[in-house]
Coordinates of N, CA, C and O in Angstrom, one line a residue:
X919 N -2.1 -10.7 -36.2 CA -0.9 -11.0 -37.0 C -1.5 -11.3 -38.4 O -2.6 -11.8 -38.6
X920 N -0.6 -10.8 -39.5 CA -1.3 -10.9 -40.8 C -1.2 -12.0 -41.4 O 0.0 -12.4 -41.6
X921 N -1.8 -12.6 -41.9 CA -2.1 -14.1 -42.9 C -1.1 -14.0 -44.3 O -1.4 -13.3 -45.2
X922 N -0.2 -14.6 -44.3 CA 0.4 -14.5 -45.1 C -0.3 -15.4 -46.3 O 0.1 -15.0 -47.4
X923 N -1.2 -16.7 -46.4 CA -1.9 -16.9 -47.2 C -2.6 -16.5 -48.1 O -3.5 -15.8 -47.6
X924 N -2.9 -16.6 -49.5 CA -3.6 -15.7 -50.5 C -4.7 -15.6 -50.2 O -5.4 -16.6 -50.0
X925 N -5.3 -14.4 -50.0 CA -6.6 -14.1 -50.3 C -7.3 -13.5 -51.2 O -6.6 -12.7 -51.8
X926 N -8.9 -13.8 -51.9 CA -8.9 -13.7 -53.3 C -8.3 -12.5 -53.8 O -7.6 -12.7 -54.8
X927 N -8.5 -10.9 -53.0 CA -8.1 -9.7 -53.1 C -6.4 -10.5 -53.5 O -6.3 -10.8 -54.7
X928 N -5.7 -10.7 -52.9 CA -4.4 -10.5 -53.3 C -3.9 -11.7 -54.6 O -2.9 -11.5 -55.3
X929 N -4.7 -12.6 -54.8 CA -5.1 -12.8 -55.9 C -5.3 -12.5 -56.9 O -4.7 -13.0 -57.9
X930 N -6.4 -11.6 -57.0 CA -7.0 -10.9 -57.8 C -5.7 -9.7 -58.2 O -5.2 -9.6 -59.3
X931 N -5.3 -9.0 -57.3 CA -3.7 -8.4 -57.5 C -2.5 -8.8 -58.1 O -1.6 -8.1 -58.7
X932 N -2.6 -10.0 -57.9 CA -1.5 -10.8 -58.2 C -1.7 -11.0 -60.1 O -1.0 -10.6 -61.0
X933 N -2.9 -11.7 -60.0 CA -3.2 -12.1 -61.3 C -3.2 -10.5 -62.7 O -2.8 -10.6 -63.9
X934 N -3.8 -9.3 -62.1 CA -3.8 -8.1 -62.7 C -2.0 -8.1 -63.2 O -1.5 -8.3 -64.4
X935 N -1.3 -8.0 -62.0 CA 0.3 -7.5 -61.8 C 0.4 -8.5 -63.0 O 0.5 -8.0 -64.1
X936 N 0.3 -9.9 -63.0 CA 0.9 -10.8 -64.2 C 0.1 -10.4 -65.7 O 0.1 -11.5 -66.3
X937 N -0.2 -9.9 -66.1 CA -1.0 -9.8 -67.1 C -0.6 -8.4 -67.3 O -0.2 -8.2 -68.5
X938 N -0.5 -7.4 -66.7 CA 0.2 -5.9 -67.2 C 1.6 -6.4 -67.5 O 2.1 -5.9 -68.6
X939 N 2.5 -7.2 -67.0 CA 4.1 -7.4 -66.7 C 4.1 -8.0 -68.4 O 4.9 -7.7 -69.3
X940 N 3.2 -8.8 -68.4 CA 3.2 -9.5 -70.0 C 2.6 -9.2 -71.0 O 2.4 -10.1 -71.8
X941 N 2.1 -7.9 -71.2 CA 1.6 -7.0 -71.6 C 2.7 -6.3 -71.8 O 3.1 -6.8 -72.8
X942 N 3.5 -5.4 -71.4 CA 4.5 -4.5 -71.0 C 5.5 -5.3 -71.6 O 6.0 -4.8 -72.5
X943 N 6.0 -6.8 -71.3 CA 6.8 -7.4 -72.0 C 6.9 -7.8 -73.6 O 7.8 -8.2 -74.3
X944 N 5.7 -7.6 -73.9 CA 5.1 -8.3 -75.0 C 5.1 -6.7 -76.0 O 5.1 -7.0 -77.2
X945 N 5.1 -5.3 -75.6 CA 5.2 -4.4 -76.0 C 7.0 -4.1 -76.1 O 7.3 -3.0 -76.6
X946 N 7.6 -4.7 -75.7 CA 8.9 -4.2 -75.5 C 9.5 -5.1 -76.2 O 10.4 -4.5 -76.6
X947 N 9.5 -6.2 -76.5 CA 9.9 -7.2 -77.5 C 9.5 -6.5 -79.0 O 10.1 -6.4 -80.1
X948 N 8.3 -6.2 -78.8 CA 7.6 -5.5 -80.4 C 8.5 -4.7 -80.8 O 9.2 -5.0 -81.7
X949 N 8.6 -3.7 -80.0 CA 9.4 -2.5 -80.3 C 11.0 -2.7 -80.4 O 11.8 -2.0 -81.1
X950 N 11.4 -3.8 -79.5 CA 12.9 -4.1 -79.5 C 13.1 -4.3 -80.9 O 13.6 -3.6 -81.7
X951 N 12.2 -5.6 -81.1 CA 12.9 -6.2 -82.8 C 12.3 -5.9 -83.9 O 12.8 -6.4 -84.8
X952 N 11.1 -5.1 -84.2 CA 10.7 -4.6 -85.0 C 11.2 -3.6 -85.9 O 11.4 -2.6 -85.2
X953 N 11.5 -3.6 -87.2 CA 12.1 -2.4 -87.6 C 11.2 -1.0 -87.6 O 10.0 -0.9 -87.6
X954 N 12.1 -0.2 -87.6 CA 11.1 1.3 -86.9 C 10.3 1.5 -88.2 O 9.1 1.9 -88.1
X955 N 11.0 1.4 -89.6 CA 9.5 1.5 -90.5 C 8.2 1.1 -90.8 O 7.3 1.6 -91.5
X956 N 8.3 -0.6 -89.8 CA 7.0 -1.1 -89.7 C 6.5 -0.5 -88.9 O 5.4 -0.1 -89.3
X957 N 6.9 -0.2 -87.6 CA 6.3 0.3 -86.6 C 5.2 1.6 -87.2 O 4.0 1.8 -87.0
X958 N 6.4 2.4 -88.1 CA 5.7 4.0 -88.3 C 4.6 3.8 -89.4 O 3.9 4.7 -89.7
X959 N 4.4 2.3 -90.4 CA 3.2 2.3 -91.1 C 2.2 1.6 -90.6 O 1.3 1.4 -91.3
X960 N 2.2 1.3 -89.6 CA 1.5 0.7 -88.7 C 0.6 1.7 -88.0 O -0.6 1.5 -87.7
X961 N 1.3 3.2 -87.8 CA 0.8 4.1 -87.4 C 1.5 4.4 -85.6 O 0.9 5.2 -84.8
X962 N 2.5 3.8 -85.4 CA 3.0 3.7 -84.3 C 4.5 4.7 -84.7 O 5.5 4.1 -85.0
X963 N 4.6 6.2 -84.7 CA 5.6 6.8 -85.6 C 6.3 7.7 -83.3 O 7.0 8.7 -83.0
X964 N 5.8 7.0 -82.4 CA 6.2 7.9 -81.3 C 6.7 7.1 -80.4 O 5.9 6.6 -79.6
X965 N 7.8 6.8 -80.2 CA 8.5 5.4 -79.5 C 9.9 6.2 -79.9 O 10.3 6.9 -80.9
X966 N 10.7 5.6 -78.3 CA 12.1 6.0 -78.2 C 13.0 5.4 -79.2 O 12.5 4.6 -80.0
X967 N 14.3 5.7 -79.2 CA 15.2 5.1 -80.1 C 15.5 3.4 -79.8 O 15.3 2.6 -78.9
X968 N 15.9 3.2 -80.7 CA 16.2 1.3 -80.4 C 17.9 1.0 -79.1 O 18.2 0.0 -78.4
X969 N 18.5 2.1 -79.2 CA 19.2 2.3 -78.7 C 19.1 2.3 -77.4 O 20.2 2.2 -76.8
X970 N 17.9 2.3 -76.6 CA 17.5 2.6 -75.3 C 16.2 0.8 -75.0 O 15.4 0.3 -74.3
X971 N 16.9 0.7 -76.2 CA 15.9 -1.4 -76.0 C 17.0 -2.1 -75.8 O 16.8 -3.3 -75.7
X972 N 18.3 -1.8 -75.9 CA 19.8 -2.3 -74.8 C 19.9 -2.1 -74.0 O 20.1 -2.9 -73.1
X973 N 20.0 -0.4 -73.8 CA 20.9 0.3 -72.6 C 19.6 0.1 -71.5 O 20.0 -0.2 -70.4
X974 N 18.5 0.2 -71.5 CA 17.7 0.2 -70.5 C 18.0 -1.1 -69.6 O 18.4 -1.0 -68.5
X975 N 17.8 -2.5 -70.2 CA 17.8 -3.4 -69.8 C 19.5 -3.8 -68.3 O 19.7 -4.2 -67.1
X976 N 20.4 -3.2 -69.7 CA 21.8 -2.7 -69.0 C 21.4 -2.4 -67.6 O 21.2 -3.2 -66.7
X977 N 21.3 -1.0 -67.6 CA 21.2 0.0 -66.7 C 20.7 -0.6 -65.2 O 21.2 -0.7 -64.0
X978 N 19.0 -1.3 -65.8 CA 18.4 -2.1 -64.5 C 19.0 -3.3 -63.9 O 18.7 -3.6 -62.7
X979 N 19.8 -3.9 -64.7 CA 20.6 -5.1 -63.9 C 22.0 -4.6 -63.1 O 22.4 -4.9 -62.0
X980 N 22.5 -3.7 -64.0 CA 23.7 -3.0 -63.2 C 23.3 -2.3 -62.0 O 24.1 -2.1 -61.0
X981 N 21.8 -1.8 -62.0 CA 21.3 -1.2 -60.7 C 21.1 -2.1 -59.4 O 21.2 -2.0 -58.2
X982 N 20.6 -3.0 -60.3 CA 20.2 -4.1 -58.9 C 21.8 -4.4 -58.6 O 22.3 -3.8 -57.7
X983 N 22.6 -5.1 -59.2 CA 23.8 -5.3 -58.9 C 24.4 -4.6 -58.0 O 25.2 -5.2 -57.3
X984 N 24.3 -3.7 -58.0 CA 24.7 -2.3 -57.4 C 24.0 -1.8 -55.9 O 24.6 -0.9 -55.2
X985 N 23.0 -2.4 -55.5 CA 22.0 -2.0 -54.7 C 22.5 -3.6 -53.8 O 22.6 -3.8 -52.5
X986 N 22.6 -4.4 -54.6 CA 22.8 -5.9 -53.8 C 24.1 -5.2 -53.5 O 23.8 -4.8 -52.3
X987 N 25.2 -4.9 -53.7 CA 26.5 -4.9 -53.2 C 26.4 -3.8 -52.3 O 26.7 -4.1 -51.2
X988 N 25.9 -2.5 -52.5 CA 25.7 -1.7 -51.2 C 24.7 -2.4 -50.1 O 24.6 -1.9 -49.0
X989 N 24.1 -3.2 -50.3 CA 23.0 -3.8 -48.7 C 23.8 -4.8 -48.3 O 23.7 -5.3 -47.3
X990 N 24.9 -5.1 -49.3 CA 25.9 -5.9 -48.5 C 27.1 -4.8 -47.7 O 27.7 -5.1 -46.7
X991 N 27.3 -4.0 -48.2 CA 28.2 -3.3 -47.6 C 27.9 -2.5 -46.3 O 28.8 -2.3 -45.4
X992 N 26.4 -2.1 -46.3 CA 25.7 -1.6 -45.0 C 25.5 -2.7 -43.8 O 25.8 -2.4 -42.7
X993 N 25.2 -3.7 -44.1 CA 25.2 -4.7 -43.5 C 26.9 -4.7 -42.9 O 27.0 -4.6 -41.7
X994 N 27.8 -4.8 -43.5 CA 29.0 -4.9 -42.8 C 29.2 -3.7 -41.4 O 29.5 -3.8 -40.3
X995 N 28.8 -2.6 -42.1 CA 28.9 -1.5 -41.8 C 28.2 -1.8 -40.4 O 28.8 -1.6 -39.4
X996 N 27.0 -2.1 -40.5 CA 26.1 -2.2 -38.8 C 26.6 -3.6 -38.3 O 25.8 -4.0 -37.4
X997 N 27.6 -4.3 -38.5 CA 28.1 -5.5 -38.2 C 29.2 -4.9 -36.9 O 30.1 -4.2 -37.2
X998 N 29.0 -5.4 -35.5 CA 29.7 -4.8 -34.5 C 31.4 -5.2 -34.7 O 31.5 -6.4 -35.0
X999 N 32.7 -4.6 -34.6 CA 33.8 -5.6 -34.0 C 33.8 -6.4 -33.3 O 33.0 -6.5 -32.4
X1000 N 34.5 -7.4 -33.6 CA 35.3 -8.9 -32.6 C 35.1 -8.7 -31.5 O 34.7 -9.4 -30.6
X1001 N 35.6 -7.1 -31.5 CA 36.3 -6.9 -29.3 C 35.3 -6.2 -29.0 O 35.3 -5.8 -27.9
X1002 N 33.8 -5.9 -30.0 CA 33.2 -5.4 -29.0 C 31.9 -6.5 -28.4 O 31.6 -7.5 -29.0
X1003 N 31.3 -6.0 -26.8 CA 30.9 -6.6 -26.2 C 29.7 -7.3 -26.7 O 29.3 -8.4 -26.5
X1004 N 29.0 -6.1 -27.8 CA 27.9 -6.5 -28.7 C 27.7 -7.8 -29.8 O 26.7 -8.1 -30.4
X1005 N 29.3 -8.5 -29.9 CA 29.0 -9.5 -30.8 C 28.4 -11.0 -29.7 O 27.8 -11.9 -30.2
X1006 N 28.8 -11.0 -28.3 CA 28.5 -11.6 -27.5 C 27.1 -12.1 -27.0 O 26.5 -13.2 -26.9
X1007 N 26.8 -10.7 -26.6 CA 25.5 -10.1 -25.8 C 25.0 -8.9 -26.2 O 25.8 -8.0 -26.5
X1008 N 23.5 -8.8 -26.2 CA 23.3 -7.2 -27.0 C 21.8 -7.4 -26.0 O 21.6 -8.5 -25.5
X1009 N 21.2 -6.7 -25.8 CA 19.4 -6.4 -25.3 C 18.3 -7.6 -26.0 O 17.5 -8.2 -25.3
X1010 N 18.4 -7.8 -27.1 CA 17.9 -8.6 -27.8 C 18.3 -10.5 -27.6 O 17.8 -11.4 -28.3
X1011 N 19.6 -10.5 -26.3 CA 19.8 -11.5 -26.2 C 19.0 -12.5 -25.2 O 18.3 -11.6 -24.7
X1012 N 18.7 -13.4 -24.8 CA 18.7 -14.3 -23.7 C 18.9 -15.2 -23.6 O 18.8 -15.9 -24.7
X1013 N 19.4 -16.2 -21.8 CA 20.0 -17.1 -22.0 C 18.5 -17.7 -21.9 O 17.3 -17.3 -21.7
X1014 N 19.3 -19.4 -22.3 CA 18.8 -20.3 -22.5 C 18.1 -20.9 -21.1 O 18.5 -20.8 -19.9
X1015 N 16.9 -21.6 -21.5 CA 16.6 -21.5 -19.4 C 16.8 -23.1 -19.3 O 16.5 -23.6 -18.2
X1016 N 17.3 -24.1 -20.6 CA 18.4 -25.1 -20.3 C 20.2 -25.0 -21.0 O 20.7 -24.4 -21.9
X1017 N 20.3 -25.4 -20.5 CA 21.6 -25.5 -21.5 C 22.0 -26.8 -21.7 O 22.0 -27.7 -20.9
X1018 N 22.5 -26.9 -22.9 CA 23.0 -27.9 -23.5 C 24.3 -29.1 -23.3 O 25.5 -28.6 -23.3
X1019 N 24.1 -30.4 -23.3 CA 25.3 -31.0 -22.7 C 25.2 -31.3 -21.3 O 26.1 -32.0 -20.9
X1020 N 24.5 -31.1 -20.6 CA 24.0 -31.1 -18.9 C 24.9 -30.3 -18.2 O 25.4 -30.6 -17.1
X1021 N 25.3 -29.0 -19.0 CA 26.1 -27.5 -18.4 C 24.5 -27.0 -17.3 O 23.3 -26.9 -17.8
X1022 N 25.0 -26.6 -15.8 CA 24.2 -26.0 -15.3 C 24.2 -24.7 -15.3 O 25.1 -24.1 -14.8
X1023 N 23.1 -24.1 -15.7 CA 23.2 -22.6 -16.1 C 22.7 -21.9 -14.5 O 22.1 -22.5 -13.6
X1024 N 23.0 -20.5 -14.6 CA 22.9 -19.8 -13.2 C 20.8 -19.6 -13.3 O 20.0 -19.7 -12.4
X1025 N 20.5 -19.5 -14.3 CA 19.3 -18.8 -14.8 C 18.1 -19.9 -14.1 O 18.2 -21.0 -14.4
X1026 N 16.7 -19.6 -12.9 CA 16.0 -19.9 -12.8 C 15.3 -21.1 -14.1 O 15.4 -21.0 -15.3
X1027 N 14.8 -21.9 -13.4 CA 14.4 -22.8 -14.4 C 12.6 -22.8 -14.2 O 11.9 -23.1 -13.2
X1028 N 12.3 -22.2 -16.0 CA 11.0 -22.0 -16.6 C 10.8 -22.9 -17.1 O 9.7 -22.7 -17.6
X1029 N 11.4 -24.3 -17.4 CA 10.8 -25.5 -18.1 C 10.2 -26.4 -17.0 O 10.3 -27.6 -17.1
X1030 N 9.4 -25.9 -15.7 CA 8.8 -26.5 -14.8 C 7.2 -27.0 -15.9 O 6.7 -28.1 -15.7
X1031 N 6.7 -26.3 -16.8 CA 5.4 -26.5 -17.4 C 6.0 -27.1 -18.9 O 5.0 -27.2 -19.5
X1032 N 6.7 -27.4 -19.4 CA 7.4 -28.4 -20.5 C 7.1 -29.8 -19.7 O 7.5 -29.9 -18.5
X1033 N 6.6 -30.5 -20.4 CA 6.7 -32.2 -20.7 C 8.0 -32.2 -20.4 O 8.7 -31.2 -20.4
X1034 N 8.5 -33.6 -20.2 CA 9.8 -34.4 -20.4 C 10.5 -34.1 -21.6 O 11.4 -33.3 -21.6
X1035 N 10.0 -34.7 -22.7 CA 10.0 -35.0 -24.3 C 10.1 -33.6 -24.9 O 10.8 -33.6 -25.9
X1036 N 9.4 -32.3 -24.4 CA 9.8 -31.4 -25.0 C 10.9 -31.1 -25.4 O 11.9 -31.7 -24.9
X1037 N 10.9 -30.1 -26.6 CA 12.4 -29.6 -27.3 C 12.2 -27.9 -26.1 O 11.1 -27.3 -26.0
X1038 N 13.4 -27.7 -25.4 CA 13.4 -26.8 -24.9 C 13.3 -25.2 -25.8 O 13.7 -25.2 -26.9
X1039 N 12.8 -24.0 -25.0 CA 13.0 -23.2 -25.7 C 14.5 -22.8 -26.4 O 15.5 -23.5 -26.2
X1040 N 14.6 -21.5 -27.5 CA 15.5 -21.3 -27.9 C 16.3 -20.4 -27.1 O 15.7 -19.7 -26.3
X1041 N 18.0 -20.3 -27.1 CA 17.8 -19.1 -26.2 C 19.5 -19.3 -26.4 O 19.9 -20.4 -26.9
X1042 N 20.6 -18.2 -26.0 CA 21.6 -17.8 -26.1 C 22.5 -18.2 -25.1 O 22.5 -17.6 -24.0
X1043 N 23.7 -19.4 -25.4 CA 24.4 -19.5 -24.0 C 25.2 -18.7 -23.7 O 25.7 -18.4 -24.8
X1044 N 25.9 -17.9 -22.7 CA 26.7 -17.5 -22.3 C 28.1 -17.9 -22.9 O 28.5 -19.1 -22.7
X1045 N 28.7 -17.1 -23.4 CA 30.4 -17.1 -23.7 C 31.3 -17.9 -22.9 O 32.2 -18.6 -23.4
X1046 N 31.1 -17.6 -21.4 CA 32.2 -18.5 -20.4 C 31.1 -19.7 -20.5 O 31.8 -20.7 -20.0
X1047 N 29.9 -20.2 -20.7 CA 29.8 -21.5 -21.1 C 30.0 -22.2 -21.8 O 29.8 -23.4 -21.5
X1048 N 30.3 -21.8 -23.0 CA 30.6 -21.9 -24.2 C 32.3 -22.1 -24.5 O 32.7 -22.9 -25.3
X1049 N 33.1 -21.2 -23.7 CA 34.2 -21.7 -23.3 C 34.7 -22.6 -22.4 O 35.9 -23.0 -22.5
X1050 N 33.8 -22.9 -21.3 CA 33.7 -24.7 -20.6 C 33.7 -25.3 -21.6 O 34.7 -25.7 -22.2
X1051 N 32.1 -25.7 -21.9 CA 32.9 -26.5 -23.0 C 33.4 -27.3 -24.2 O 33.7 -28.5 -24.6
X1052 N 33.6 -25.9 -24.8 CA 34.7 -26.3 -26.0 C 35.8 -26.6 -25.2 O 35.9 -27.7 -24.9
X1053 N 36.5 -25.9 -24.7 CA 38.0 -26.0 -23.5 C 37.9 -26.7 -22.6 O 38.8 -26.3 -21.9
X1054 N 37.4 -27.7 -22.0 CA 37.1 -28.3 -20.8 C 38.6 -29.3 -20.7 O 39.2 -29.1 -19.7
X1055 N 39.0 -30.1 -21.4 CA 39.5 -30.8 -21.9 C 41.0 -30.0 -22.0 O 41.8 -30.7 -21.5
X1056 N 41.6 -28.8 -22.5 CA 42.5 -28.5 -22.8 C 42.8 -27.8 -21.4 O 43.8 -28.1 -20.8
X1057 N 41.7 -26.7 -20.7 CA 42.2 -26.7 -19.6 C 42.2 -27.1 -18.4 O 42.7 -26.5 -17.4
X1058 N 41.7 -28.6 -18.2 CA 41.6 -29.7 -17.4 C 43.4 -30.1 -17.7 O 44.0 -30.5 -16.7
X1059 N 44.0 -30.0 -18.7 CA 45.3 -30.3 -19.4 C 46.3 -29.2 -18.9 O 47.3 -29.5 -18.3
X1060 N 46.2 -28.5 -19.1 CA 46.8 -27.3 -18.4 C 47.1 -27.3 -17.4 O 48.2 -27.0 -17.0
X1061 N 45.9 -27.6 -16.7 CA 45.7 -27.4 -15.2 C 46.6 -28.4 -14.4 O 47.6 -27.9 -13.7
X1062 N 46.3 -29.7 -14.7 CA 47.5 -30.8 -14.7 C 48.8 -30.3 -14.6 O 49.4 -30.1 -13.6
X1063 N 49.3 -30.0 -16.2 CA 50.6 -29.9 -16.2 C 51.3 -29.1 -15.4 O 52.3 -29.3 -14.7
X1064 N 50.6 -27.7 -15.5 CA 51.0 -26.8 -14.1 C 51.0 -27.6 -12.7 O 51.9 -27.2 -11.9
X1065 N 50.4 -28.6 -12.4 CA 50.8 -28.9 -11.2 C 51.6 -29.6 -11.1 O 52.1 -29.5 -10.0
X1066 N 52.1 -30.5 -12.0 CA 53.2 -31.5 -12.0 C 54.4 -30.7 -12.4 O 55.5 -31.3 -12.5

């Protein structure tokens, strides 16, 4: 597994990348507000128009803008329907091998090697457990009044 911690190399990377970025910034500020006749007795007479030290800046923010609202829209897009079974349960699911509230789940119990005190693993409850109980209470109420 990879170390997400700095190492000198990515360091050393890191530090280059900051130092060209402000370099690069520090050239683009020159040229933004500089009048182009200083620039050309200076000996600097080959640089784009000033008109493109706006519109560029434009352009990259409206892009990312643009790129955030389509990764939002793809995302909707691979987002399953309500009715389908995939918002429930998918391959990537499992249940929980306790469940919560002292609901007994059908699922073999693997917390034989957990301590007491342990926080149990994470894990997915089942929908009809889930509707025990939030509903326990309403259709315990139901259940009643139908008989009466």
């Amino acid at each position: 597994m990879p170390n997400p911690l700095p190492s000198p190399t990515r360091a050393m990377y890191g530090f280059v990348l900051y130092i060209i970025s402000a370099v690069v910034f520090g050239i683009y500020l020159v040229w933004a507000y500089c009048p182009s006749d200083w620039l050309e007795s200076i000996g600097i007479d080959y640089f784009p128009q000033k008109y493109w030290s706006v519109v560029a800046p434009i352009y990259f923010a409206s892009l990312f803008l643009f790129v955030l609202a389509l990764y939002a829209g793809y995302s909707l897009v691979l987002t399953p329907d309500l009715s389908s079974p995939n918002t429930m349960q998918d391959n990537h699911s499992f249940p929980p091998l306790e469940a919560p509230f002292g609901v007994r789940l059908t699922s073999g119990s693997m917390h034989a090697s957990l301590p007491a005190a342990a926080i149990p693993h994470i894990g997915d409850i089942p929908v009809h457990q889930v509707n025990a109980l939030l509903y326990r209470e309403r259709l315990a109420a139901s259940a009643s009044s139908r008989e009466a």
